[in-house]
Amino acid sequence: RDRRILAAGASAAARFANINNLMYKSSGFIGHFNTITGGASDGYRMTDSASIAGQIWLFGRALDQVVWSMSWPGALLAAAGIVLTCTQRGPTRRRLLLFLVPVASYYLTFIAVVGYHYDRFFIPVCLSLAVYAGYALDRLWPAGSGAWRTVAPAVVLVYMGLRAASLNLLMAAD
């Protein structure tokens, strides 16, 4: 009922169509779709994405990739932030839960379909999950702790930043 949501949805659809050049070359988009879901991706598949066991294995590997990409402190903080978000009430919960929409959408409409992923596939996912890590840091850290409230999260963020930089270096060398 909210026109802003309808406008955002229409804007997203228009941007998707524009980015993928659907108006002038839809055959290219369809060809790319067939490539990533068809025989051309068979050599990359890590599992049978049509089976439940394959999807469970793939989801476990996805969690491994999140830990690898965000580092274990970042992944734990993101998980804590998601739990904290789900256990609270009010408008903050609704706003924060929206950050899970692109994560779930990306996983269900791409990763689960093609049956493979690599660490670089999860960089956008980690950006959304970083919001939850920040929320957990803010909520879990004692309010009256002075300089430690700034220093300790900074140390965690520097560590996570170095992990992300190492991923970039690995991809540059790949």
PDB file of C-alpha atoms in Angstrom:
ATOM      1  CA  ARG A   1       0.000   0.000   0.000  1.00  0.00           C
ATOM      2  CA  ASP A   2       2.958   2.314   0.475  1.00  0.00           C
ATOM      3  CA  ARG A   3       3.727   4.068  -2.805  1.00  0.00           C
ATOM      4  CA  ARG A   4       7.385   4.455  -1.844  1.00  0.00           C
ATOM      5  CA  ILE A   5       7.768   0.670  -1.795  1.00  0.00           C
ATOM      6  CA  LEU A   6       6.051   0.363  -5.166  1.00  0.00           C
ATOM      7  CA  ALA A   7       8.300   3.107  -6.551  1.00  0.00           C
ATOM      8  CA  ALA A   8      11.396   1.368  -5.157  1.00  0.00           C
ATOM      9  CA  GLY A   9      10.286  -1.934  -6.705  1.00  0.00           C
ATOM     10  CA  ALA A  10       9.630  -0.293 -10.067  1.00  0.00           C
ATOM     11  CA  SER A  11      12.991   1.465  -9.876  1.00  0.00           C
ATOM     12  CA  ALA A  12      14.752  -1.807  -9.072  1.00  0.00           C
ATOM     13  CA  ALA A  13      13.035  -3.575 -11.983  1.00  0.00           C
ATOM     14  CA  ALA A  14      13.944  -0.746 -14.358  1.00  0.00           C
ATOM     15  CA  ARG A  15      17.573  -0.743 -13.209  1.00  0.00           C
ATOM     16  CA  PHE A  16      17.778  -4.527 -13.553  1.00  0.00           C
ATOM     17  CA  ALA A  17      16.378  -4.317 -17.085  1.00  0.00           C
ATOM     18  CA  ASN A  18      18.765  -1.476 -17.964  1.00  0.00           C
ATOM     19  CA  ILE A  19      21.877  -3.092 -16.468  1.00  0.00           C
ATOM     20  CA  ASN A  20      21.135  -6.348 -18.284  1.00  0.00           C
ATOM     21  CA  ASN A  21      20.206  -4.533 -21.523  1.00  0.00           C
ATOM     22  CA  LEU A  22      16.891  -6.395 -21.686  1.00  0.00           C
ATOM     23  CA  MET A  23      15.223  -3.884 -23.993  1.00  0.00           C
ATOM     24  CA  TYR A  24      17.761  -4.075 -26.823  1.00  0.00           C
ATOM     25  CA  LYS A  25      19.472  -7.410 -26.368  1.00  0.00           C
ATOM     26  CA  SER A  26      17.375  -9.763 -24.296  1.00  0.00           C
ATOM     27  CA  SER A  27      18.911 -12.692 -26.167  1.00  0.00           C
ATOM     28  CA  GLY A  28      22.246 -11.926 -24.460  1.00  0.00           C
ATOM     29  CA  PHE A  29      20.625 -12.050 -21.029  1.00  0.00           C
ATOM     30  CA  ILE A  30      18.817 -15.283 -21.873  1.00  0.00           C
ATOM     31  CA  GLY A  31      22.056 -16.748 -23.220  1.00  0.00           C
ATOM     32  CA  HIS A  32      23.913 -15.788 -20.038  1.00  0.00           C
ATOM     33  CA  PHE A  33      21.119 -17.272 -17.931  1.00  0.00           C
ATOM     34  CA  ASN A  34      21.275 -20.512 -19.926  1.00  0.00           C
ATOM     35  CA  THR A  35      25.053 -20.581 -19.547  1.00  0.00           C
ATOM     36  CA  ILE A  36      25.065 -20.306 -15.775  1.00  0.00           C
ATOM     37  CA  THR A  37      22.174 -22.729 -15.289  1.00  0.00           C
ATOM     38  CA  GLY A  38      22.920 -25.118 -18.128  1.00  0.00           C
ATOM     39  CA  GLY A  39      25.679 -27.357 -19.370  1.00  0.00           C
ATOM     40  CA  ALA A  40      28.332 -24.658 -19.561  1.00  0.00           C
ATOM     41  CA  SER A  41      28.457 -24.497 -15.763  1.00  0.00           C
ATOM     42  CA  ASP A  42      28.638 -28.269 -15.232  1.00  0.00           C
ATOM     43  CA  GLY A  43      32.406 -28.097 -14.811  1.00  0.00           C
ATOM     44  CA  TYR A  44      32.008 -25.605 -11.976  1.00  0.00           C
ATOM     45  CA  ARG A  45      29.206 -27.306 -10.057  1.00  0.00           C
ATOM     46  CA  MET A  46      30.179 -28.348  -6.566  1.00  0.00           C
ATOM     47  CA  THR A  47      27.067 -30.442  -5.966  1.00  0.00           C
ATOM     48  CA  ASP A  48      23.805 -31.600  -7.435  1.00  0.00           C
ATOM     49  CA  SER A  49      21.769 -28.469  -6.815  1.00  0.00           C
ATOM     50  CA  ALA A  50      18.533 -30.344  -7.538  1.00  0.00           C
ATOM     51  CA  SER A  51      18.862 -32.599  -4.481  1.00  0.00           C
ATOM     52  CA  ILE A  52      18.111 -31.744  -0.865  1.00  0.00           C
ATOM     53  CA  ALA A  53      21.425 -33.229   0.254  1.00  0.00           C
ATOM     54  CA  GLY A  54      23.213 -31.122  -2.354  1.00  0.00           C
ATOM     55  CA  GLN A  55      21.461 -27.959  -1.160  1.00  0.00           C
ATOM     56  CA  ILE A  56      22.326 -28.711   2.477  1.00  0.00           C
ATOM     57  CA  TRP A  57      25.973 -29.251   1.534  1.00  0.00           C
ATOM     58  CA  LEU A  58      25.985 -26.069  -0.568  1.00  0.00           C
ATOM     59  CA  PHE A  59      24.486 -24.030   2.287  1.00  0.00           C
ATOM     60  CA  GLY A  60      27.181 -25.366   4.650  1.00  0.00           C
ATOM     61  CA  ARG A  61      29.838 -24.301   2.164  1.00  0.00           C
ATOM     62  CA  ALA A  62      28.143 -20.885   1.927  1.00  0.00           C
ATOM     63  CA  LEU A  63      28.485 -20.488   5.685  1.00  0.00           C
ATOM     64  CA  ASP A  64      32.152 -21.499   5.390  1.00  0.00           C
ATOM     65  CA  GLN A  65      32.617 -18.801   2.728  1.00  0.00           C
ATOM     66  CA  VAL A  66      31.014 -16.170   4.959  1.00  0.00           C
ATOM     67  CA  VAL A  67      33.440 -17.070   7.769  1.00  0.00           C
ATOM     68  CA  TRP A  68      36.344 -17.056   5.308  1.00  0.00           C
ATOM     69  CA  SER A  69      35.322 -13.715   3.814  1.00  0.00           C
ATOM     70  CA  MET A  70      34.313 -11.871   7.016  1.00  0.00           C
ATOM     71  CA  SER A  71      36.711 -13.642   9.411  1.00  0.00           C
ATOM     72  CA  TRP A  72      35.378 -15.623  12.339  1.00  0.00           C
ATOM     73  CA  PRO A  73      34.916 -12.541  14.594  1.00  0.00           C
ATOM     74  CA  GLY A  74      32.952 -10.795  11.862  1.00  0.00           C
ATOM     75  CA  ALA A  75      30.811 -13.846  11.109  1.00  0.00           C
ATOM     76  CA  LEU A  76      30.078 -14.372  14.820  1.00  0.00           C
ATOM     77  CA  LEU A  77      29.144 -10.724  15.224  1.00  0.00           C
ATOM     78  CA  ALA A  78      26.914 -10.877  12.145  1.00  0.00           C
ATOM     79  CA  ALA A  79      25.187 -13.995  13.500  1.00  0.00           C
ATOM     80  CA  ALA A  80      24.726 -12.304  16.889  1.00  0.00           C
ATOM     81  CA  GLY A  81      23.327  -9.229  15.154  1.00  0.00           C
ATOM     82  CA  ILE A  82      20.807 -11.338  13.233  1.00  0.00           C
ATOM     83  CA  VAL A  83      19.719 -13.086  16.447  1.00  0.00           C
ATOM     84  CA  LEU A  84      19.423  -9.747  18.267  1.00  0.00           C
ATOM     85  CA  THR A  85      17.392  -8.327  15.392  1.00  0.00           C
ATOM     86  CA  CYS A  86      15.028 -11.302  15.358  1.00  0.00           C
ATOM     87  CA  THR A  87      14.446 -11.154  19.108  1.00  0.00           C
ATOM     88  CA  GLN A  88      13.494  -7.479  19.323  1.00  0.00           C
ATOM     89  CA  ARG A  89      10.315  -5.641  18.387  1.00  0.00           C
ATOM     90  CA  GLY A  90       9.627  -2.350  16.692  1.00  0.00           C
ATOM     91  CA  PRO A  91      10.669  -0.364  13.633  1.00  0.00           C
ATOM     92  CA  THR A  92      14.399  -1.029  14.071  1.00  0.00           C
ATOM     93  CA  ARG A  93      13.730  -4.735  13.663  1.00  0.00           C
ATOM     94  CA  ARG A  94      11.811  -4.197  10.439  1.00  0.00           C
ATOM     95  CA  ARG A  95      14.513  -1.948   9.005  1.00  0.00           C
ATOM     96  CA  LEU A  96      17.318  -4.338   9.927  1.00  0.00           C
ATOM     97  CA  LEU A  97      15.506  -7.404   8.613  1.00  0.00           C
ATOM     98  CA  LEU A  98      15.420  -5.732   5.190  1.00  0.00           C
ATOM     99  CA  PHE A  99      19.183  -6.316   4.934  1.00  0.00           C
ATOM    100  CA  LEU A 100      18.483 -10.064   4.829  1.00  0.00           C
ATOM    101  CA  VAL A 101      16.276  -9.728   1.735  1.00  0.00           C
ATOM    102  CA  PRO A 102      19.133  -9.302  -0.778  1.00  0.00           C
ATOM    103  CA  VAL A 103      21.146 -12.014   0.997  1.00  0.00           C
ATOM    104  CA  ALA A 104      18.313 -14.546   0.806  1.00  0.00           C
ATOM    105  CA  SER A 105      17.332 -13.475  -2.703  1.00  0.00           C
ATOM    106  CA  TYR A 106      20.893 -13.764  -4.012  1.00  0.00           C
ATOM    107  CA  TYR A 107      21.385 -17.156  -2.422  1.00  0.00           C
ATOM    108  CA  LEU A 108      18.045 -18.618  -3.525  1.00  0.00           C
ATOM    109  CA  THR A 109      18.001 -17.214  -7.064  1.00  0.00           C
ATOM    110  CA  PHE A 110      21.667 -17.645  -7.944  1.00  0.00           C
ATOM    111  CA  ILE A 111      23.824 -19.797  -5.670  1.00  0.00           C
ATOM    112  CA  ALA A 112      21.176 -22.476  -5.017  1.00  0.00           C
ATOM    113  CA  VAL A 113      20.384 -22.601  -8.733  1.00  0.00           C
ATOM    114  CA  VAL A 114      23.887 -22.860 -10.177  1.00  0.00           C
ATOM    115  CA  GLY A 115      25.191 -25.181  -7.456  1.00  0.00           C
ATOM    116  CA  TYR A 116      28.566 -23.524  -6.884  1.00  0.00           C
ATOM    117  CA  HIS A 117      30.167 -20.464  -5.370  1.00  0.00           C
ATOM    118  CA  TYR A 118      33.507 -18.986  -4.535  1.00  0.00           C
ATOM    119  CA  ASP A 119      34.607 -16.460  -1.920  1.00  0.00           C
ATOM    120  CA  ARG A 120      34.284 -13.541  -4.335  1.00  0.00           C
ATOM    121  CA  PHE A 121      30.609 -14.419  -4.835  1.00  0.00           C
ATOM    122  CA  PHE A 122      29.989 -13.620  -1.168  1.00  0.00           C
ATOM    123  CA  ILE A 123      31.535 -10.154  -0.986  1.00  0.00           C
ATOM    124  CA  PRO A 124      28.129  -8.467  -1.550  1.00  0.00           C
ATOM    125  CA  VAL A 125      26.555 -10.802   1.035  1.00  0.00           C
ATOM    126  CA  CYS A 126      29.223  -9.808   3.545  1.00  0.00           C
ATOM    127  CA  LEU A 127      28.403  -6.133   2.994  1.00  0.00           C
ATOM    128  CA  SER A 128      24.827  -6.762   4.098  1.00  0.00           C
ATOM    129  CA  LEU A 129      25.957  -8.950   6.993  1.00  0.00           C
ATOM    130  CA  ALA A 130      28.391  -6.256   8.158  1.00  0.00           C
ATOM    131  CA  VAL A 131      25.375  -4.158   9.173  1.00  0.00           C
ATOM    132  CA  TYR A 132      24.396  -6.914  11.606  1.00  0.00           C
ATOM    133  CA  ALA A 133      27.962  -7.155  12.921  1.00  0.00           C
ATOM    134  CA  GLY A 134      27.927  -3.423  13.655  1.00  0.00           C
ATOM    135  CA  TYR A 135      24.531  -3.685  15.305  1.00  0.00           C
ATOM    136  CA  ALA A 136      25.761  -6.532  17.539  1.00  0.00           C
ATOM    137  CA  LEU A 137      28.838  -4.544  18.540  1.00  0.00           C
ATOM    138  CA  ASP A 138      26.681  -1.594  19.469  1.00  0.00           C
ATOM    139  CA  ARG A 139      24.120  -3.616  21.414  1.00  0.00           C
ATOM    140  CA  LEU A 140      26.472  -6.028  23.183  1.00  0.00           C
ATOM    141  CA  TRP A 141      29.221  -3.643  24.231  1.00  0.00           C
ATOM    142  CA  PRO A 142      28.676  -2.111  27.708  1.00  0.00           C
ATOM    143  CA  ALA A 143      27.551   1.507  27.450  1.00  0.00           C
ATOM    144  CA  GLY A 144      29.787   2.998  30.160  1.00  0.00           C
ATOM    145  CA  SER A 145      33.043   1.391  29.059  1.00  0.00           C
ATOM    146  CA  GLY A 146      34.812   4.576  27.932  1.00  0.00           C
ATOM    147  CA  ALA A 147      37.565   4.338  25.358  1.00  0.00           C
ATOM    148  CA  TRP A 148      37.292   0.540  25.118  1.00  0.00           C
ATOM    149  CA  ARG A 149      33.908   0.990  23.428  1.00  0.00           C
ATOM    150  CA  THR A 150      35.812   2.575  20.540  1.00  0.00           C
ATOM    151  CA  VAL A 151      39.148   0.736  20.684  1.00  0.00           C
ATOM    152  CA  ALA A 152      37.923  -2.878  20.839  1.00  0.00           C
ATOM    153  CA  PRO A 153      35.523  -2.606  17.876  1.00  0.00           C
ATOM    154  CA  ALA A 154      38.241  -0.750  15.955  1.00  0.00           C
ATOM    155  CA  VAL A 155      40.621  -3.678  16.507  1.00  0.00           C
ATOM    156  CA  VAL A 156      37.962  -6.122  15.275  1.00  0.00           C
ATOM    157  CA  LEU A 157      37.220  -3.931  12.251  1.00  0.00           C
ATOM    158  CA  VAL A 158      40.910  -3.575  11.385  1.00  0.00           C
ATOM    159  CA  TYR A 159      41.295  -7.349  11.566  1.00  0.00           C
ATOM    160  CA  MET A 160      38.237  -7.793   9.345  1.00  0.00           C
ATOM    161  CA  GLY A 161      39.569  -5.147   6.961  1.00  0.00           C
ATOM    162  CA  LEU A 162      42.887  -6.933   6.665  1.00  0.00           C
ATOM    163  CA  ARG A 163      41.024 -10.168   5.891  1.00  0.00           C
ATOM    164  CA  ALA A 164      39.083  -8.394   3.161  1.00  0.00           C
ATOM    165  CA  ALA A 165      42.309  -6.903   1.780  1.00  0.00           C
ATOM    166  CA  SER A 166      43.867 -10.352   1.684  1.00  0.00           C
ATOM    167  CA  LEU A 167      40.877 -11.577  -0.346  1.00  0.00           C
ATOM    168  CA  ASN A 168      41.426  -8.738  -2.797  1.00  0.00           C
ATOM    169  CA  LEU A 169      45.100  -9.632  -3.095  1.00  0.00           C
ATOM    170  CA  LEU A 170      44.257 -13.299  -3.652  1.00  0.00           C
ATOM    171  CA  MET A 171      41.747 -12.378  -6.378  1.00  0.00           C
ATOM    172  CA  ALA A 172      44.257 -10.036  -8.037  1.00  0.00           C
ATOM    173  CA  ALA A 173      46.772 -12.876  -8.138  1.00  0.00           C
ATOM    174  CA  ASP A 174      44.171 -15.377  -9.388  1.00  0.00           C
TER     175      ASP A 174
END
